[in-house]
């Protein structure tokens, strides 16, 4: 808790607010349609396989949430594309580099954050690891990210940023392939290799 409070205090002391000279009007239609659409989509995705949802992905509740997401999301696209002051500037996606980098980051986020959620559950529930053992497996990943993130930033400032991005995605993919079921168990199926 003290580290978090210290970080907040340091951030408040060092932050500089960036203000644009031009004031843009608030976009209530984009805000409402995006908020309702995303809330309904997240509700559907997070409850599609819940224990209380006996109908699964085809239950009335899930299908209603998906329908609300589509109905609310359509005005967002229709209104935001021609808007002079949109909530989100979708026109930026016309830039090929920006669009491709966002698609790659989306796919990377699915794999990275999905595995960070699912692998500890797999290690503990299926392989019998303790929470400490499961956490120790992830410790090298966090340490390497902490060491390489500043170096990658310096490297991408001097060279083409696509090179470290492709290298990182390749190494991450190789690590996920290494996590195949059966590789984390020992010769007799136990997690400790006995």
mmCIF file of N, CA and C in Angstrom, residues 27-123:
data_model
loop_
_atom_site.group_PDB
_atom_site.id
_atom_site.type_symbol
_atom_site.label_atom_id
_atom_site.label_comp_id
_atom_site.label_asym_id
_atom_site.label_seq_id
_atom_site.Cartn_x
_atom_site.Cartn_y
_atom_site.Cartn_z
ATOM 1 N N UNK A 27 -19.300 14.722 -27.220
ATOM 2 C CA UNK A 27 -20.075 13.924 -28.167
ATOM 3 C C UNK A 27 -20.993 12.979 -27.386
ATOM 4 N N UNK A 28 -22.220 13.410 -27.045
ATOM 5 C CA UNK A 28 -23.075 12.566 -26.207
ATOM 6 C C UNK A 28 -23.554 11.297 -26.909
ATOM 7 N N UNK A 29 -23.788 11.372 -28.226
ATOM 8 C CA UNK A 29 -24.259 10.182 -28.948
ATOM 9 C C UNK A 29 -23.156 9.130 -28.993
ATOM 10 N N UNK A 30 -21.939 9.543 -29.309
ATOM 11 C CA UNK A 30 -20.828 8.601 -29.327
ATOM 12 C C UNK A 30 -20.546 8.024 -27.959
ATOM 13 N N UNK A 31 -20.623 8.882 -26.920
ATOM 14 C CA UNK A 31 -20.376 8.424 -25.555
ATOM 15 C C UNK A 31 -21.415 7.392 -25.119
ATOM 16 N N UNK A 32 -22.691 7.688 -25.361
ATOM 17 C CA UNK A 32 -23.770 6.774 -24.928
ATOM 18 C C UNK A 32 -23.737 5.470 -25.709
ATOM 19 N N UNK A 33 -23.568 5.558 -27.036
ATOM 20 C CA UNK A 33 -23.586 4.332 -27.835
ATOM 21 C C UNK A 33 -22.374 3.453 -27.534
ATOM 22 N N UNK A 34 -21.206 4.070 -27.349
ATOM 23 C CA UNK A 34 -20.017 3.284 -27.022
ATOM 24 C C UNK A 34 -20.134 2.670 -25.631
ATOM 25 N N UNK A 35 -20.603 3.458 -24.671
ATOM 26 C CA UNK A 35 -20.736 2.946 -23.305
ATOM 27 C C UNK A 35 -21.718 1.794 -23.210
ATOM 28 N N UNK A 36 -22.891 1.955 -23.808
ATOM 29 C CA UNK A 36 -23.908 0.898 -23.755
ATOM 30 C C UNK A 36 -23.458 -0.322 -24.546
ATOM 31 N N UNK A 37 -22.901 -0.093 -25.735
ATOM 32 C CA UNK A 37 -22.471 -1.214 -26.571
ATOM 33 C C UNK A 37 -21.364 -2.035 -25.927
ATOM 34 N N UNK A 38 -20.352 -1.369 -25.382
ATOM 35 C CA UNK A 38 -19.252 -2.108 -24.742
ATOM 36 C C UNK A 38 -19.703 -2.801 -23.464
ATOM 37 N N UNK A 39 -20.562 -2.137 -22.689
ATOM 38 C CA UNK A 39 -21.052 -2.767 -21.458
ATOM 39 C C UNK A 39 -21.833 -4.035 -21.770
ATOM 40 N N UNK A 40 -22.677 -3.978 -22.786
ATOM 41 C CA UNK A 40 -23.458 -5.163 -23.164
ATOM 42 C C UNK A 40 -22.563 -6.267 -23.704
ATOM 43 N N UNK A 41 -21.555 -5.902 -24.493
ATOM 44 C CA UNK A 41 -20.643 -6.910 -25.044
ATOM 45 C C UNK A 41 -19.821 -7.578 -23.944
ATOM 46 N N UNK A 42 -19.297 -6.790 -23.020
ATOM 47 C CA UNK A 42 -18.513 -7.354 -21.915
ATOM 48 C C UNK A 42 -19.395 -8.247 -21.045
ATOM 49 N N UNK A 43 -20.629 -7.837 -20.809
ATOM 50 C CA UNK A 43 -21.566 -8.640 -20.017
ATOM 51 C C UNK A 43 -21.821 -9.984 -20.693
ATOM 52 N N UNK A 44 -21.998 -9.964 -22.008
ATOM 53 C CA UNK A 44 -22.233 -11.214 -22.741
ATOM 54 C C UNK A 44 -20.997 -12.109 -22.697
ATOM 55 N N UNK A 45 -19.818 -11.541 -22.954
ATOM 56 C CA UNK A 45 -18.597 -12.351 -22.991
ATOM 57 C C UNK A 45 -18.227 -12.904 -21.625
ATOM 58 N N UNK A 46 -18.487 -12.148 -20.569
ATOM 59 C CA UNK A 46 -18.085 -12.614 -19.240
ATOM 60 C C UNK A 46 -19.084 -13.585 -18.621
ATOM 61 N N UNK A 47 -20.305 -13.636 -19.127
ATOM 62 C CA UNK A 47 -21.315 -14.509 -18.535
ATOM 63 C C UNK A 47 -21.760 -15.646 -19.452
ATOM 64 N N UNK A 48 -21.165 -15.756 -20.632
ATOM 65 C CA UNK A 48 -21.578 -16.791 -21.572
ATOM 66 C C UNK A 48 -21.389 -18.193 -21.050
ATOM 67 N N UNK A 49 -20.382 -18.395 -20.229
ATOM 68 C CA UNK A 49 -20.074 -19.733 -19.712
ATOM 69 C C UNK A 49 -20.224 -19.809 -18.200
ATOM 70 N N UNK A 50 -20.907 -18.845 -17.605
ATOM 71 C CA UNK A 50 -21.058 -18.819 -16.147
ATOM 72 C C UNK A 50 -21.912 -19.978 -15.661
ATOM 73 N N UNK A 51 -21.701 -20.356 -14.415
ATOM 74 C CA UNK A 51 -22.432 -21.484 -13.838
ATOM 75 C C UNK A 51 -23.926 -21.199 -13.753
ATOM 76 N N UNK A 52 -24.288 -19.944 -13.480
ATOM 77 C CA UNK A 52 -25.711 -19.613 -13.352
ATOM 78 C C UNK A 52 -26.417 -19.592 -14.707
ATOM 79 N N UNK A 53 -25.649 -19.438 -15.795
ATOM 80 C CA UNK A 53 -26.227 -19.335 -17.132
ATOM 81 C C UNK A 53 -26.356 -20.729 -17.728
ATOM 82 N N UNK A 54 -27.458 -21.395 -17.420
ATOM 83 C CA UNK A 54 -27.635 -22.785 -17.850
ATOM 84 C C UNK A 54 -27.848 -22.907 -19.354
ATOM 85 N N UNK A 55 -28.223 -21.834 -20.023
ATOM 86 C CA UNK A 55 -28.433 -21.880 -21.469
ATOM 87 C C UNK A 55 -27.173 -21.702 -22.284
ATOM 88 N N UNK A 56 -26.066 -21.345 -21.618
ATOM 89 C CA UNK A 56 -24.799 -21.166 -22.320
ATOM 90 C C UNK A 56 -24.829 -19.965 -23.245
ATOM 91 N N UNK A 57 -24.082 -20.068 -24.335
ATOM 92 C CA UNK A 57 -23.944 -18.950 -25.266
ATOM 93 C C UNK A 57 -25.216 -18.666 -26.052
ATOM 94 N N UNK A 58 -26.140 -19.609 -26.076
ATOM 95 C CA UNK A 58 -27.389 -19.391 -26.816
ATOM 96 C C UNK A 58 -28.553 -19.035 -25.891
ATOM 97 N N UNK A 59 -28.269 -18.704 -24.640
ATOM 98 C CA UNK A 59 -29.347 -18.324 -23.719
ATOM 99 C C UNK A 59 -29.926 -16.970 -24.127
ATOM 100 N N UNK A 60 -31.132 -16.721 -23.695
ATOM 101 C CA UNK A 60 -31.818 -15.474 -24.038
ATOM 102 C C UNK A 60 -31.054 -14.262 -23.522
ATOM 103 N N UNK A 61 -30.487 -14.373 -22.326
ATOM 104 C CA UNK A 61 -29.754 -13.255 -21.742
ATOM 105 C C UNK A 61 -28.544 -12.885 -22.590
ATOM 106 N N UNK A 62 -27.748 -13.890 -22.992
ATOM 107 C CA UNK A 62 -26.533 -13.636 -23.770
ATOM 108 C C UNK A 62 -26.892 -13.081 -25.146
ATOM 109 N N UNK A 63 -27.886 -13.670 -25.797
ATOM 110 C CA UNK A 63 -28.280 -13.183 -27.118
ATOM 111 C C UNK A 63 -28.833 -11.767 -27.048
ATOM 112 N N UNK A 64 -29.544 -11.448 -25.965
ATOM 113 C CA UNK A 64 -30.049 -10.081 -25.789
ATOM 114 C C UNK A 64 -28.894 -9.109 -25.612
ATOM 115 N N UNK A 65 -27.888 -9.491 -24.814
ATOM 116 C CA UNK A 65 -26.727 -8.627 -24.625
ATOM 117 C C UNK A 65 -25.988 -8.395 -25.935
ATOM 118 N N UNK A 66 -25.838 -9.437 -26.740
ATOM 119 C CA UNK A 66 -25.168 -9.291 -28.030
ATOM 120 C C UNK A 66 -25.981 -8.386 -28.951
ATOM 121 N N UNK A 67 -27.293 -8.562 -28.947
ATOM 122 C CA UNK A 67 -28.149 -7.705 -29.776
ATOM 123 C C UNK A 67 -28.058 -6.245 -29.341
ATOM 124 N N UNK A 68 -28.051 -6.001 -28.028
ATOM 125 C CA UNK A 68 -27.918 -4.624 -27.525
ATOM 126 C C UNK A 68 -26.565 -4.041 -27.933
ATOM 127 N N UNK A 69 -25.516 -4.853 -27.875
ATOM 128 C CA UNK A 69 -24.193 -4.382 -28.274
ATOM 129 C C UNK A 69 -24.171 -3.992 -29.751
ATOM 130 N N UNK A 70 -24.803 -4.782 -30.587
ATOM 131 C CA UNK A 70 -24.836 -4.474 -32.024
ATOM 132 C C UNK A 70 -25.683 -3.239 -32.295
ATOM 133 N N UNK A 71 -26.874 -3.182 -31.672
ATOM 134 C CA UNK A 71 -27.772 -2.042 -31.894
ATOM 135 C C UNK A 71 -27.150 -0.748 -31.367
ATOM 136 N N UNK A 72 -26.473 -0.807 -30.226
ATOM 137 C CA UNK A 72 -25.845 0.398 -29.667
ATOM 138 C C UNK A 72 -24.548 0.738 -30.382
ATOM 139 N N UNK A 73 -23.847 -0.269 -30.872
ATOM 140 C CA UNK A 73 -22.574 -0.009 -31.547
ATOM 141 C C UNK A 73 -22.724 0.537 -32.956
ATOM 142 N N UNK A 74 -23.835 0.225 -33.616
ATOM 143 C CA UNK A 74 -24.049 0.711 -34.981
ATOM 144 C C UNK A 74 -24.121 2.233 -35.049
ATOM 145 N N UNK A 75 -24.916 2.904 -34.181
ATOM 146 C CA UNK A 75 -24.915 4.372 -34.233
ATOM 147 C C UNK A 75 -23.543 4.966 -33.946
ATOM 148 N N UNK A 76 -22.740 4.281 -33.129
ATOM 149 C CA UNK A 76 -21.403 4.792 -32.847
ATOM 150 C C UNK A 76 -20.600 4.895 -34.139
ATOM 151 N N UNK A 77 -20.624 3.833 -34.945
ATOM 152 C CA UNK A 77 -19.878 3.856 -36.206
ATOM 153 C C UNK A 77 -20.468 4.856 -37.183
ATOM 154 N N UNK A 78 -21.809 4.906 -37.252
ATOM 155 C CA UNK A 78 -22.470 5.797 -38.202
ATOM 156 C C UNK A 78 -22.222 7.260 -37.844
ATOM 157 N N UNK A 79 -22.256 7.574 -36.554
ATOM 158 C CA UNK A 79 -22.113 8.965 -36.107
ATOM 159 C C UNK A 79 -20.646 9.389 -36.057
ATOM 160 N N UNK A 80 -19.760 8.498 -35.628
ATOM 161 C CA UNK A 80 -18.376 8.888 -35.390
ATOM 162 C C UNK A 80 -17.572 9.096 -36.673
ATOM 163 N N UNK A 81 -17.837 8.320 -37.700
ATOM 164 C CA UNK A 81 -17.034 8.446 -38.921
ATOM 165 C C UNK A 81 -17.142 9.828 -39.562
ATOM 166 N N UNK A 82 -18.358 10.378 -39.745
ATOM 167 C CA UNK A 82 -18.423 11.711 -40.365
ATOM 168 C C UNK A 82 -18.351 12.875 -39.365
ATOM 169 N N UNK A 83 -18.309 12.588 -38.060
ATOM 170 C CA UNK A 83 -18.368 13.661 -37.064
ATOM 171 C C UNK A 83 -17.135 14.556 -37.149
ATOM 172 N N UNK A 84 -17.345 15.846 -36.915
ATOM 173 C CA UNK A 84 -16.231 16.801 -36.952
ATOM 174 C C UNK A 84 -15.362 16.668 -35.707
ATOM 175 N N UNK A 85 -15.975 16.423 -34.566
ATOM 176 C CA UNK A 85 -15.253 16.236 -33.304
ATOM 177 C C UNK A 85 -15.689 14.906 -32.684
ATOM 178 N N UNK A 86 -15.199 13.780 -33.206
ATOM 179 C CA UNK A 86 -15.641 12.478 -32.697
ATOM 180 C C UNK A 86 -15.050 12.165 -31.324
ATOM 181 N N UNK A 87 -15.727 11.272 -30.617
ATOM 182 C CA UNK A 87 -15.223 10.789 -29.335
ATOM 183 C C UNK A 87 -13.922 10.023 -29.543
ATOM 184 N N UNK A 88 -13.897 9.168 -30.563
ATOM 185 C CA UNK A 88 -12.699 8.425 -30.958
ATOM 186 C C UNK A 88 -12.488 8.677 -32.448
ATOM 187 N N UNK A 89 -11.296 9.080 -32.817
ATOM 188 C CA UNK A 89 -11.017 9.389 -34.213
ATOM 189 C C UNK A 89 -10.736 8.101 -34.985
ATOM 190 N N UNK A 90 -11.806 7.508 -35.523
ATOM 191 C CA UNK A 90 -11.666 6.260 -36.260
ATOM 192 C C UNK A 90 -10.922 6.458 -37.573
ATOM 193 N N UNK A 91 -10.842 7.695 -38.051
ATOM 194 C CA UNK A 91 -10.105 7.976 -39.273
ATOM 195 C C UNK A 91 -8.625 7.654 -39.165
ATOM 196 N N UNK A 92 -8.111 7.567 -37.942
ATOM 197 C CA UNK A 92 -6.693 7.202 -37.764
ATOM 198 C C UNK A 92 -6.405 5.800 -38.294
ATOM 199 N N UNK A 93 -7.446 4.954 -38.342
ATOM 200 C CA UNK A 93 -7.255 3.590 -38.819
ATOM 201 C C UNK A 93 -7.028 3.534 -40.325
ATOM 202 N N UNK A 94 -7.182 4.668 -40.999
ATOM 203 C CA UNK A 94 -6.869 4.705 -42.435
ATOM 204 C C UNK A 94 -5.364 4.589 -42.667
ATOM 205 N N UNK A 95 -4.583 4.965 -41.672
ATOM 206 C CA UNK A 95 -3.131 4.793 -41.765
ATOM 207 C C UNK A 95 -2.800 3.317 -41.611
ATOM 208 N N UNK A 96 -2.156 2.748 -42.616
ATOM 209 C CA UNK A 96 -1.879 1.309 -42.610
ATOM 210 C C UNK A 96 -1.027 0.903 -41.417
ATOM 211 N N UNK A 97 0.025 1.666 -41.121
ATOM 212 C CA UNK A 97 0.906 1.320 -39.998
ATOM 213 C C UNK A 97 0.143 1.353 -38.677
ATOM 214 N N UNK A 98 -0.696 2.370 -38.491
ATOM 215 C CA UNK A 98 -1.457 2.485 -37.257
ATOM 216 C C UNK A 98 -2.464 1.346 -37.130
ATOM 217 N N UNK A 99 -3.150 1.018 -38.226
ATOM 218 C CA UNK A 99 -4.151 -0.049 -38.202
ATOM 219 C C UNK A 99 -3.507 -1.407 -37.930
ATOM 220 N N UNK A 100 -2.408 -1.692 -38.619
ATOM 221 C CA UNK A 100 -1.742 -2.986 -38.445
ATOM 222 C C UNK A 100 -1.167 -3.104 -37.034
ATOM 223 N N UNK A 101 -0.570 -2.019 -36.525
ATOM 224 C CA UNK A 101 -0.008 -2.087 -35.177
ATOM 225 C C UNK A 101 -1.099 -2.300 -34.133
ATOM 226 N N UNK A 102 -2.270 -1.713 -34.329
ATOM 227 C CA UNK A 102 -3.364 -1.944 -33.383
ATOM 228 C C UNK A 102 -3.897 -3.364 -33.457
ATOM 229 N N UNK A 103 -3.966 -3.927 -34.653
ATOM 230 C CA UNK A 103 -4.404 -5.322 -34.806
ATOM 231 C C UNK A 103 -3.403 -6.263 -34.135
ATOM 232 N N UNK A 104 -2.109 -6.015 -34.357
ATOM 233 C CA UNK A 104 -1.074 -6.853 -33.743
ATOM 234 C C UNK A 104 -1.119 -6.736 -32.223
ATOM 235 N N UNK A 105 -1.283 -5.510 -31.713
ATOM 236 C CA UNK A 105 -1.368 -5.332 -30.266
ATOM 237 C C UNK A 105 -2.607 -5.994 -29.677
ATOM 238 N N UNK A 106 -3.706 -5.987 -30.426
ATOM 239 C CA UNK A 106 -4.924 -6.664 -29.963
ATOM 240 C C UNK A 106 -4.692 -8.170 -29.851
ATOM 241 N N UNK A 107 -4.095 -8.753 -30.880
ATOM 242 C CA UNK A 107 -3.820 -10.197 -30.857
ATOM 243 C C UNK A 107 -2.814 -10.527 -29.752
ATOM 244 N N UNK A 108 -1.785 -9.693 -29.614
ATOM 245 C CA UNK A 108 -0.801 -9.890 -28.557
ATOM 246 C C UNK A 108 -1.467 -9.811 -27.180
ATOM 247 N N UNK A 109 -2.357 -8.840 -26.997
ATOM 248 C CA UNK A 109 -3.054 -8.692 -25.720
ATOM 249 C C UNK A 109 -3.906 -9.902 -25.396
ATOM 250 N N UNK A 110 -4.588 -10.456 -26.414
ATOM 251 C CA UNK A 110 -5.386 -11.669 -26.179
ATOM 252 C C UNK A 110 -4.510 -12.803 -25.666
ATOM 253 N N UNK A 111 -3.379 -13.021 -26.334
ATOM 254 C CA UNK A 111 -2.501 -14.114 -25.920
ATOM 255 C C UNK A 111 -1.821 -13.855 -24.598
ATOM 256 N N UNK A 112 -1.284 -12.658 -24.427
ATOM 257 C CA UNK A 112 -0.509 -12.344 -23.228
ATOM 258 C C UNK A 112 -1.381 -12.304 -21.983
ATOM 259 N N UNK A 113 -2.423 -11.496 -22.018
ATOM 260 C CA UNK A 113 -3.239 -11.334 -20.819
ATOM 261 C C UNK A 113 -4.154 -12.539 -20.590
ATOM 262 N N UNK A 114 -4.549 -13.201 -21.681
ATOM 263 C CA UNK A 114 -5.316 -14.433 -21.516
ATOM 264 C C UNK A 114 -4.500 -15.516 -20.844
ATOM 265 N N UNK A 115 -3.229 -15.633 -21.247
ATOM 266 C CA UNK A 115 -2.373 -16.647 -20.631
ATOM 267 C C UNK A 115 -2.038 -16.289 -19.191
ATOM 268 N N UNK A 116 -1.862 -14.994 -18.919
ATOM 269 C CA UNK A 116 -1.584 -14.588 -17.530
ATOM 270 C C UNK A 116 -2.757 -14.896 -16.612
ATOM 271 N N UNK A 117 -3.945 -14.973 -17.151
ATOM 272 C CA UNK A 117 -5.117 -15.332 -16.352
ATOM 273 C C UNK A 117 -5.285 -16.844 -16.267
ATOM 274 N N UNK A 118 -5.121 -17.543 -17.389
ATOM 275 C CA UNK A 118 -5.448 -18.967 -17.432
ATOM 276 C C UNK A 118 -4.327 -19.877 -16.934
ATOM 277 N N UNK A 119 -3.076 -19.520 -17.209
ATOM 278 C CA UNK A 119 -1.985 -20.427 -16.824
ATOM 279 C C UNK A 119 -1.871 -20.645 -15.314
ATOM 280 N N UNK A 120 -1.999 -19.625 -14.464
ATOM 281 C CA UNK A 120 -1.964 -19.912 -13.022
ATOM 282 C C UNK A 120 -3.090 -20.845 -12.573
ATOM 283 N N UNK A 121 -4.270 -20.694 -13.181
ATOM 284 C CA UNK A 121 -5.376 -21.595 -12.842
ATOM 285 C C UNK A 121 -5.041 -23.012 -13.277
ATOM 286 N N UNK A 122 -4.483 -23.169 -14.479
ATOM 287 C CA UNK A 122 -4.092 -24.483 -14.969
ATOM 288 C C UNK A 122 -3.013 -25.101 -14.077
ATOM 289 N N UNK A 123 -2.013 -24.301 -13.724
ATOM 290 C CA UNK A 123 -0.922 -24.822 -12.897
ATOM 291 C C UNK A 123 -1.422 -25.287 -11.533
#
